Short mmCIF file of C-alpha atoms and ligand atoms in Angstrom, two decimals:
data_model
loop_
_atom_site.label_atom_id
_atom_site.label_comp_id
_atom_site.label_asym_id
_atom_site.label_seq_id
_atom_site.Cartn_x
_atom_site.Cartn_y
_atom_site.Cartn_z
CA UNK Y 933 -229.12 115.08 71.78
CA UNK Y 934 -226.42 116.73 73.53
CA UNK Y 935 -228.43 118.82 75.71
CA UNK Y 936 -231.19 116.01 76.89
CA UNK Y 937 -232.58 116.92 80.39
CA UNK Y 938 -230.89 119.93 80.80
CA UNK Y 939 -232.26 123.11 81.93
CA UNK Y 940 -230.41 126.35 80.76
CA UNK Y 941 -230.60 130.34 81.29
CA UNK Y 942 -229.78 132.17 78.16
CA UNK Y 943 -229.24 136.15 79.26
CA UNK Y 944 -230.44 139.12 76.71
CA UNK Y 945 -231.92 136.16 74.44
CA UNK Y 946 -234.69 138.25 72.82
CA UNK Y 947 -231.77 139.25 69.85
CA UNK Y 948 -228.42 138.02 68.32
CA UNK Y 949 -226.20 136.15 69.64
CA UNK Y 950 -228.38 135.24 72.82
CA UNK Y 951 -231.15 133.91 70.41
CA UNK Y 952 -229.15 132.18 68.33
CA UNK Y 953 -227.68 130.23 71.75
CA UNK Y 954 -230.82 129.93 73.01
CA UNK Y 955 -232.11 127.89 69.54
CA UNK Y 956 -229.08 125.92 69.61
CA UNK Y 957 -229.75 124.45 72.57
CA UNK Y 958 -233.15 123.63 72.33
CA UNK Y 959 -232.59 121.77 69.11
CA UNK Y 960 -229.88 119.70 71.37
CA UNK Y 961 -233.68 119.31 73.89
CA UNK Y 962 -232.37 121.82 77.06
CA UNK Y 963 -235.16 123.19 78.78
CA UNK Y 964 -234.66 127.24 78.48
CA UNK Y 965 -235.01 130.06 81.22
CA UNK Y 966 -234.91 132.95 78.77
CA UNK Y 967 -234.30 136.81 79.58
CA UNK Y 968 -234.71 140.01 78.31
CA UNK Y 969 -235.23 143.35 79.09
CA UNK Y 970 -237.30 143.98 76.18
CA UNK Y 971 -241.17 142.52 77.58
CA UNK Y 972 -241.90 142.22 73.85
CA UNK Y 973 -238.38 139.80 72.05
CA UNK Y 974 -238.30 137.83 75.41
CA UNK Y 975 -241.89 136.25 75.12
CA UNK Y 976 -242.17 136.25 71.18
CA UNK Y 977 -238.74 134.83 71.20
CA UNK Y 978 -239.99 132.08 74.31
CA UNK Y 979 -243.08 131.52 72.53
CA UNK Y 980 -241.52 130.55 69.19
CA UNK Y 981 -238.77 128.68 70.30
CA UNK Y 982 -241.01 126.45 72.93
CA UNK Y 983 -243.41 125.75 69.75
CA UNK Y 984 -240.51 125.05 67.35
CA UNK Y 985 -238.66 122.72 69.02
CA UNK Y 986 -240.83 121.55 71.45
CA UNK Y 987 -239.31 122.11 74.67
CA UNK Y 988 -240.33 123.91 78.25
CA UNK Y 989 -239.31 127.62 77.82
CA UNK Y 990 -239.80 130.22 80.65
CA UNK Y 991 -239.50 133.70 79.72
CA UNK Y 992 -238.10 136.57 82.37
CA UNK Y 993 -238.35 139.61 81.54
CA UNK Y 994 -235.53 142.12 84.25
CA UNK Y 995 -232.67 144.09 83.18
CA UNK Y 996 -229.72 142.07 84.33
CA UNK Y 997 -227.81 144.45 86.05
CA UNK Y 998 -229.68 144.95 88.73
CA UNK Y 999 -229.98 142.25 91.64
CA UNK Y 1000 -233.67 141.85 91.59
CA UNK Y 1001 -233.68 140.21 88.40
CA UNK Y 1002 -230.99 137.64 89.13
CA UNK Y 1003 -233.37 136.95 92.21
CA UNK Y 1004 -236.10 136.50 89.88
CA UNK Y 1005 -234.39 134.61 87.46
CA UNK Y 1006 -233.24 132.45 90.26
CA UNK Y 1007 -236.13 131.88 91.77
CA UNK Y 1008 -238.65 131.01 88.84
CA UNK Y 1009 -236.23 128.75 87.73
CA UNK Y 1010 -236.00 127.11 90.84
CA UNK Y 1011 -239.92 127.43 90.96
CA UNK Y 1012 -240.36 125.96 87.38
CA UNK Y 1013 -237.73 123.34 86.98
CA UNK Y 1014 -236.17 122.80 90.75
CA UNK Y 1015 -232.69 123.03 89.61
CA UNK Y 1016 -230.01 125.10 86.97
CA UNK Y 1017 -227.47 123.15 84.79
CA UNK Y 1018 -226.35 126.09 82.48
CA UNK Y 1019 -225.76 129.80 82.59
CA UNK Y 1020 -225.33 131.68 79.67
CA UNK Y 1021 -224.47 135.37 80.36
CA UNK Y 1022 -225.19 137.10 77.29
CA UNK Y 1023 -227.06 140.51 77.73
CA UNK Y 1024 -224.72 143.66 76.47
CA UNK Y 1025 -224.86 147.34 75.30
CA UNK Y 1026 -222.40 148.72 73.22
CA UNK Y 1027 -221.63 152.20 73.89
CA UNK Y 1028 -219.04 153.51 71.43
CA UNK Y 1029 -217.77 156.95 71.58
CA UNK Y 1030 -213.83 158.62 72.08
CA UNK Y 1031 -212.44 158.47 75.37
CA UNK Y 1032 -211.97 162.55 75.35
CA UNK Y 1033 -215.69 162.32 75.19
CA UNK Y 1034 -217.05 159.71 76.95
CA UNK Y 1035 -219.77 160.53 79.35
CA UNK Y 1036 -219.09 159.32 82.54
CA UNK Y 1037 -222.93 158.02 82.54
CA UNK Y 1038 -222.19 155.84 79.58
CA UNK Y 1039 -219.17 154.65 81.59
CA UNK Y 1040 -221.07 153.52 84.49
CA UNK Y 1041 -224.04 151.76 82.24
CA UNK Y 1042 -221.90 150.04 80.09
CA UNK Y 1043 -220.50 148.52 82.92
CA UNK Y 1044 -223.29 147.65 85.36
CA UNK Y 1045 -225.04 146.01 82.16
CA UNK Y 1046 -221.82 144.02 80.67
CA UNK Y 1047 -219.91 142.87 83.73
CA UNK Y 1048 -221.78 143.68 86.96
CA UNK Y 1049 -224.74 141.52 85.49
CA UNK Y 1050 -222.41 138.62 85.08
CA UNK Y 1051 -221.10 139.05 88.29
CA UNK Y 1052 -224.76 138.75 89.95
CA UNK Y 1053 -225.59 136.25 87.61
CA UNK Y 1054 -222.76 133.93 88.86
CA UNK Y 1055 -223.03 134.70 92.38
CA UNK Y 1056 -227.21 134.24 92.40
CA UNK Y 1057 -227.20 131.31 89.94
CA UNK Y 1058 -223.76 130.20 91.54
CA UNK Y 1059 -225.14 129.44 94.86
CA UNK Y 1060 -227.44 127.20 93.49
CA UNK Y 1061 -224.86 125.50 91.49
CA UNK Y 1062 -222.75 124.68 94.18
CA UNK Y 1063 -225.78 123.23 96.35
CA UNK Y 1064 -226.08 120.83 93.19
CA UNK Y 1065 -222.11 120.36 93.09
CA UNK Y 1066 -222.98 120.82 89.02
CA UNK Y 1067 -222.74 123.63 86.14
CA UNK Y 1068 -221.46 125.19 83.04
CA UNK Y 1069 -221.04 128.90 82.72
CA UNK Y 1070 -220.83 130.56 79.58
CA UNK Y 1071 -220.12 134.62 79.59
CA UNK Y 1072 -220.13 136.22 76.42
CA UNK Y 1073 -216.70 138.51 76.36
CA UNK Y 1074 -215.22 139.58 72.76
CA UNK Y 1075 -212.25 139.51 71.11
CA UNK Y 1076 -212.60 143.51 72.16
CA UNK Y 1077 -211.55 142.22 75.67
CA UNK Y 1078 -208.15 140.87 73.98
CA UNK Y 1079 -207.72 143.65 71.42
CA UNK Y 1080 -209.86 146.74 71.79
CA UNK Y 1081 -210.66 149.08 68.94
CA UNK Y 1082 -211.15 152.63 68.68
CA UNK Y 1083 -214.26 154.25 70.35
CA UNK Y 1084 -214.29 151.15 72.23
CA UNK Y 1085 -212.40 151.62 75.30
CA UNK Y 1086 -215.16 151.57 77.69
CA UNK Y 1087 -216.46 148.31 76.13
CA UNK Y 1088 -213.40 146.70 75.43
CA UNK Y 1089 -213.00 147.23 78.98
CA UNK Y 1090 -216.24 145.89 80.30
CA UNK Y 1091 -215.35 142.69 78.06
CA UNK Y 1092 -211.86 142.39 79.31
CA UNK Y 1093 -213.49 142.44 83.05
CA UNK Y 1094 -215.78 139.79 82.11
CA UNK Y 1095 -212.80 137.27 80.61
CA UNK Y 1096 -210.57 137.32 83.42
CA UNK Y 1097 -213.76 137.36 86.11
CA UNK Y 1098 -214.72 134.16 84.28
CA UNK Y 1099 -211.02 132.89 84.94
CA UNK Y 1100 -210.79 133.95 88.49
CA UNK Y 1101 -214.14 132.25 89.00
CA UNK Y 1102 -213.25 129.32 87.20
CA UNK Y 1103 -210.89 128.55 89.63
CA UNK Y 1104 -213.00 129.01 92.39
CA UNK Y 1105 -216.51 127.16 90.99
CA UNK Y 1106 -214.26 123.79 89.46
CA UNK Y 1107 -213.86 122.01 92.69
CA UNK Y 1108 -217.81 121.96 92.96
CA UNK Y 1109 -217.90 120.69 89.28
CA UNK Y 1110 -218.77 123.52 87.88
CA UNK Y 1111 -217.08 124.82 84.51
CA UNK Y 1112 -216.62 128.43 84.02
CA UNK Y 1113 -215.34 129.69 80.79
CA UNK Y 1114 -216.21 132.77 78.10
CA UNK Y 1115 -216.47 132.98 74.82
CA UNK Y 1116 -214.98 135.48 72.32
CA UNK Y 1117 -216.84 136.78 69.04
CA UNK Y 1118 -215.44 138.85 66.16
CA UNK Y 1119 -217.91 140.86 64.76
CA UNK Y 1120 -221.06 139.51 64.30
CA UNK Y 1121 -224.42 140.90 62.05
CA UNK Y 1122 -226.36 141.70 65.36
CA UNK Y 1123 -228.16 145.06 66.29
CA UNK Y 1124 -225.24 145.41 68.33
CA UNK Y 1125 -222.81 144.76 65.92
CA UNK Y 1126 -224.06 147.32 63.50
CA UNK Y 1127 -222.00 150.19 65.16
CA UNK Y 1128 -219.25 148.22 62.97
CA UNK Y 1129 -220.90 147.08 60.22
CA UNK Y 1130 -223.53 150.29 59.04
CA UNK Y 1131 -220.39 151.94 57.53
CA UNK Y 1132 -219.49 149.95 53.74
CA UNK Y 1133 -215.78 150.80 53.91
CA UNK Y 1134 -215.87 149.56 58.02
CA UNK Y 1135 -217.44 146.08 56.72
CA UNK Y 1136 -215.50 145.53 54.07
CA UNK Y 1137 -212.16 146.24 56.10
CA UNK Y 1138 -213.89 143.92 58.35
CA UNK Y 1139 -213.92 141.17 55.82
CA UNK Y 1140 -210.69 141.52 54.79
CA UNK Y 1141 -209.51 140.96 58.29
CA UNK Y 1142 -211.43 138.28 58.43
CA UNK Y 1143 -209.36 135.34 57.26
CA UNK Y 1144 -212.41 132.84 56.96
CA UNK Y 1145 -213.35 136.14 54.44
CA UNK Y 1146 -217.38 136.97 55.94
CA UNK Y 1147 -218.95 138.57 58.95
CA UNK Y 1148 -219.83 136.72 61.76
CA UNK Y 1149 -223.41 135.22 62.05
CA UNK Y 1150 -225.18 134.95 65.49
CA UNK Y 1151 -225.53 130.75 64.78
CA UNK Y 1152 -221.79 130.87 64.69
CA UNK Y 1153 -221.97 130.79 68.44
CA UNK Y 1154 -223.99 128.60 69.22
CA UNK Y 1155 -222.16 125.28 67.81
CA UNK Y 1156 -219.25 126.51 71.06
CA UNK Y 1157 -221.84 127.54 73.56
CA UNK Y 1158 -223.65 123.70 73.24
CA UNK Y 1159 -220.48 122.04 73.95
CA UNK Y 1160 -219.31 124.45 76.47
CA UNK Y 1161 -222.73 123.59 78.24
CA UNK Y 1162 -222.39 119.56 77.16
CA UNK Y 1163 -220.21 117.04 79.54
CA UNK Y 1164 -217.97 117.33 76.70
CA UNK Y 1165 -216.43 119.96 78.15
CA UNK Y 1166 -215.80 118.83 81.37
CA UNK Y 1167 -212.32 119.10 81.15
CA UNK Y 1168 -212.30 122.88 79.95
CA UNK Y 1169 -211.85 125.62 82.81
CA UNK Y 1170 -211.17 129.43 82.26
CA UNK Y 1171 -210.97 129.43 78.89
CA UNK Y 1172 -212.07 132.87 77.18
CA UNK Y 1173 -212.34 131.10 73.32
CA UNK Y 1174 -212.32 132.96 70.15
CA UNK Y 1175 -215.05 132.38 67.74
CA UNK Y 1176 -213.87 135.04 64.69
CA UNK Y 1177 -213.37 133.13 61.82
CA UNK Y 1178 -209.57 133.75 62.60
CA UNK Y 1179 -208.98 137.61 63.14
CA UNK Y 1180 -207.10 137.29 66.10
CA UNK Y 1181 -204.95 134.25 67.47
CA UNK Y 1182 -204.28 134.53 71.14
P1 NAD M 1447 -228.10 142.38 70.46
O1 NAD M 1447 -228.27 143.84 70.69
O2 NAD M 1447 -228.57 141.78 69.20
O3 NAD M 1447 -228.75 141.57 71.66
C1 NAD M 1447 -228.55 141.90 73.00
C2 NAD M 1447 -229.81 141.56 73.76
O4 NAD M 1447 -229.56 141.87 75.15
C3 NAD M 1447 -231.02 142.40 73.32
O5 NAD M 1447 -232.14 141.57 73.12
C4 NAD M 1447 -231.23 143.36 74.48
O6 NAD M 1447 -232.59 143.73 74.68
C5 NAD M 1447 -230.69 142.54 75.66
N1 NAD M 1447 -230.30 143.39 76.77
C6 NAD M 1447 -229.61 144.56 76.71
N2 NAD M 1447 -229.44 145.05 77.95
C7 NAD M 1447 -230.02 144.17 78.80
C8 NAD M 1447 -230.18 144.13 80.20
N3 NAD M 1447 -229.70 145.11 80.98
N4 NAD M 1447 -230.84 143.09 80.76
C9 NAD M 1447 -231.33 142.09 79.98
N5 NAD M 1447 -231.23 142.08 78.64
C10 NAD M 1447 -230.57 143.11 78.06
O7 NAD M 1447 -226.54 142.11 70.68
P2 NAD M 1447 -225.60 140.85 70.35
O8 NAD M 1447 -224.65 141.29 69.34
O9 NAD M 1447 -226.40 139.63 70.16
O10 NAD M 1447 -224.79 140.78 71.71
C11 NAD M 1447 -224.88 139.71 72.62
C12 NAD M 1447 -223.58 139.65 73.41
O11 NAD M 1447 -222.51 139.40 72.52
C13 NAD M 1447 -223.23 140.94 74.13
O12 NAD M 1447 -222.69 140.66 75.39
C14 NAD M 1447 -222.20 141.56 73.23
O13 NAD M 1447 -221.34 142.44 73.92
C15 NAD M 1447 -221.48 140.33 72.74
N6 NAD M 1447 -220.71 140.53 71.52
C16 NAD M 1447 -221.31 140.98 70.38
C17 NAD M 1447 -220.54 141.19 69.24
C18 NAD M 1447 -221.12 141.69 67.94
O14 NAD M 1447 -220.36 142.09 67.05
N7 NAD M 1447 -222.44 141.68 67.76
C19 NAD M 1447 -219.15 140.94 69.27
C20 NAD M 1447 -218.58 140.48 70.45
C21 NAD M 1447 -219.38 140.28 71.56
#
C-alpha cells in the first residue's frame, strides 16, 4: 500500500471530489483528518470510510476560510496522530453569475472559501511541515484557472490564484522536503459541477469536448492525488496537473 503509515487531511471531504480523495487514500491505509463544513457529510462520511477500510479517521467539522478552523484542524491532528504527512486542499463554492452582475458579496466569498482557505491551510499545516522537514500538498485548482468560461470569472479567478500560490509556495516549502503541487479537473458529476452539467445541451457539448468522450467522475482524482501524496512524487514541484480526460493541453 502506497499510503502505509501516513496520516492525511482531506479539505471539504463530506462530497465529490474530496470524498472520492479521501477513499482513495484509505484504500492505499493513510490515516485521514477529514473536514467539512457540513456537521452532517463530515461524520457520516468519517464514519463510513473508518469502518470500510479500516483505518483511524478524525472528522473536523469548520469552514475553511476562516483561521480558527485551520487552528483546529491543526491542532487535533497534532492531538490525535502527533504529526501531518499530507494536505489536501479541497473545499470550494462555485458561484457562477455575469461579471455585469456579480455581487460584490459573492466576489469576496468565493474567494475567502477557494483561495484564502488554502492559503491558511498551508501556512497552519505548513508550519508543522517544516518542523518535520516532510510533506505533500495537494490544492484542488481547475482547468477554469487555465481557461475560464463564461459566468465564471470570479471562480476561474479564485482557481487561477490557487495554481500559481501552489507554485510560488512550491518553491519556497521544497528545500524542507515538502512537495507542493495542484491539481486540475475538467468537469466532474459533483454537486458542484452541476451548474455545468443540469443543462442537456451544456453536457452534451461537454462530452463532445471531451476527447476521452464522458464526464468526469470524482474517483478520477483520486488515482493523481495518491501519488501526488506517495514518495513517488518526490521529484514533482509546482506542478498544477490536468486531470480532464484531454479537454485542454497546457
Ligand atoms: P462538492 O460541492 O461536491 O464538494 C465540496 C465540499 O466542500 C462539500 O462537501 C462542501 O460542504 C465543502 N465545503 C464548501 N465550503 C466549505 C468551507 N468553507 N469549509 C469546509 N468545507 C466546505 O464539490 P466538488 O465538485 O467535489 O469540488 C471539490 C473541489 O474541486 C472544489 O475546490 C472545486 O472548485 C474543485 N473542482 C470541481 C470541479 C467540478 O466540475 N465538480 C471542476 C474543477 C474543480
Amino acid at each position: 500500500m502506497k499510503l502505509e503509515n501516513k496520516i492525511a487531511i482531506v479539505t471539504g471531504a463530506g462530497s465529490g471530489i474530496g470524498k472520492a480523495i479521501a477513499v482513495g487514500m484509505a484504500k492505499e491505509g493513510a490515516s485521514l483528518v477529514l473536514n467539512d463544513i457540513s456537521e452532517q457529510s463530515c461524520q457520516e462520511i468519517s464514519r463510513s470510510i473508518e469502518s470500510t477500510y479500516k483505518v483511524k479517521v478524525l472528522p473536523v467539522v469548520g469552514d475553511v476560510s476562516l483561521r480558527s478552523t485551520a487552528v483546529k484542524i491543526k491542532d487535533e491532528t497534532r492531538k490525535q496522530f502527533g504529526r501531518i504527512d499530507i494536505l489536501v486542499n479541497n473545499a470550494g463554492i462555485m458561484i457562477s453569475g455575469l461579471v455585469l452582475d456579480y455581487k460584490e458579496e459573492d466576489w469576496d466569498r468565493i474567494f475567502l472559501v477557494n483561495a484564502k482557505s488554502v492559503f491558511l491551510m498551508c501556512q497552519e499545516i505548513g508550519r508543522m511541515m517544516v518542523q518535520q522537514k516532510y510533506g505533500k500538498i495537494i490544492n484542488i485548482s481547475s482547468i477554469g484557472a487555465k481557461d475560464g468560461a463564461i459566468a465564471q470569472a470570479a471562480y476561474a479567478a479564485t482557481k487561477a490564484a490557487v495554481m500559481n500560490f501552489s507554485r510560488a509556495l512550491s518553491k519556497e516549502f521544497a528545500p524542507y522536503k515538502i512537495n507542493v503541487n495542484s491539481i486540475c479537473p475538467g468537469v466532474v458529476e459533483t454537486p458542484l459541477g452541476q451548474v455545468n452539467l443540469n443543462d442537456p445541451v451544456k453536457r452534451q457539448r461537454f462530452i463532445e469536448m471531451t476527447p476521452k468522450g464522458r464526464i468526469s467522475v470524482p474517483e478520477d482524482l483520486a488515482g493523481l492525488a495518491v501519488f501526488l501524496a506517495s514518495d513517488d512524487s518526490d521529484f514533482i514541484v509546482g506542478q498544477a496537473i490536468n486531470v480532464d480526460g484531454g479537454i485542454l493541453y497546457y
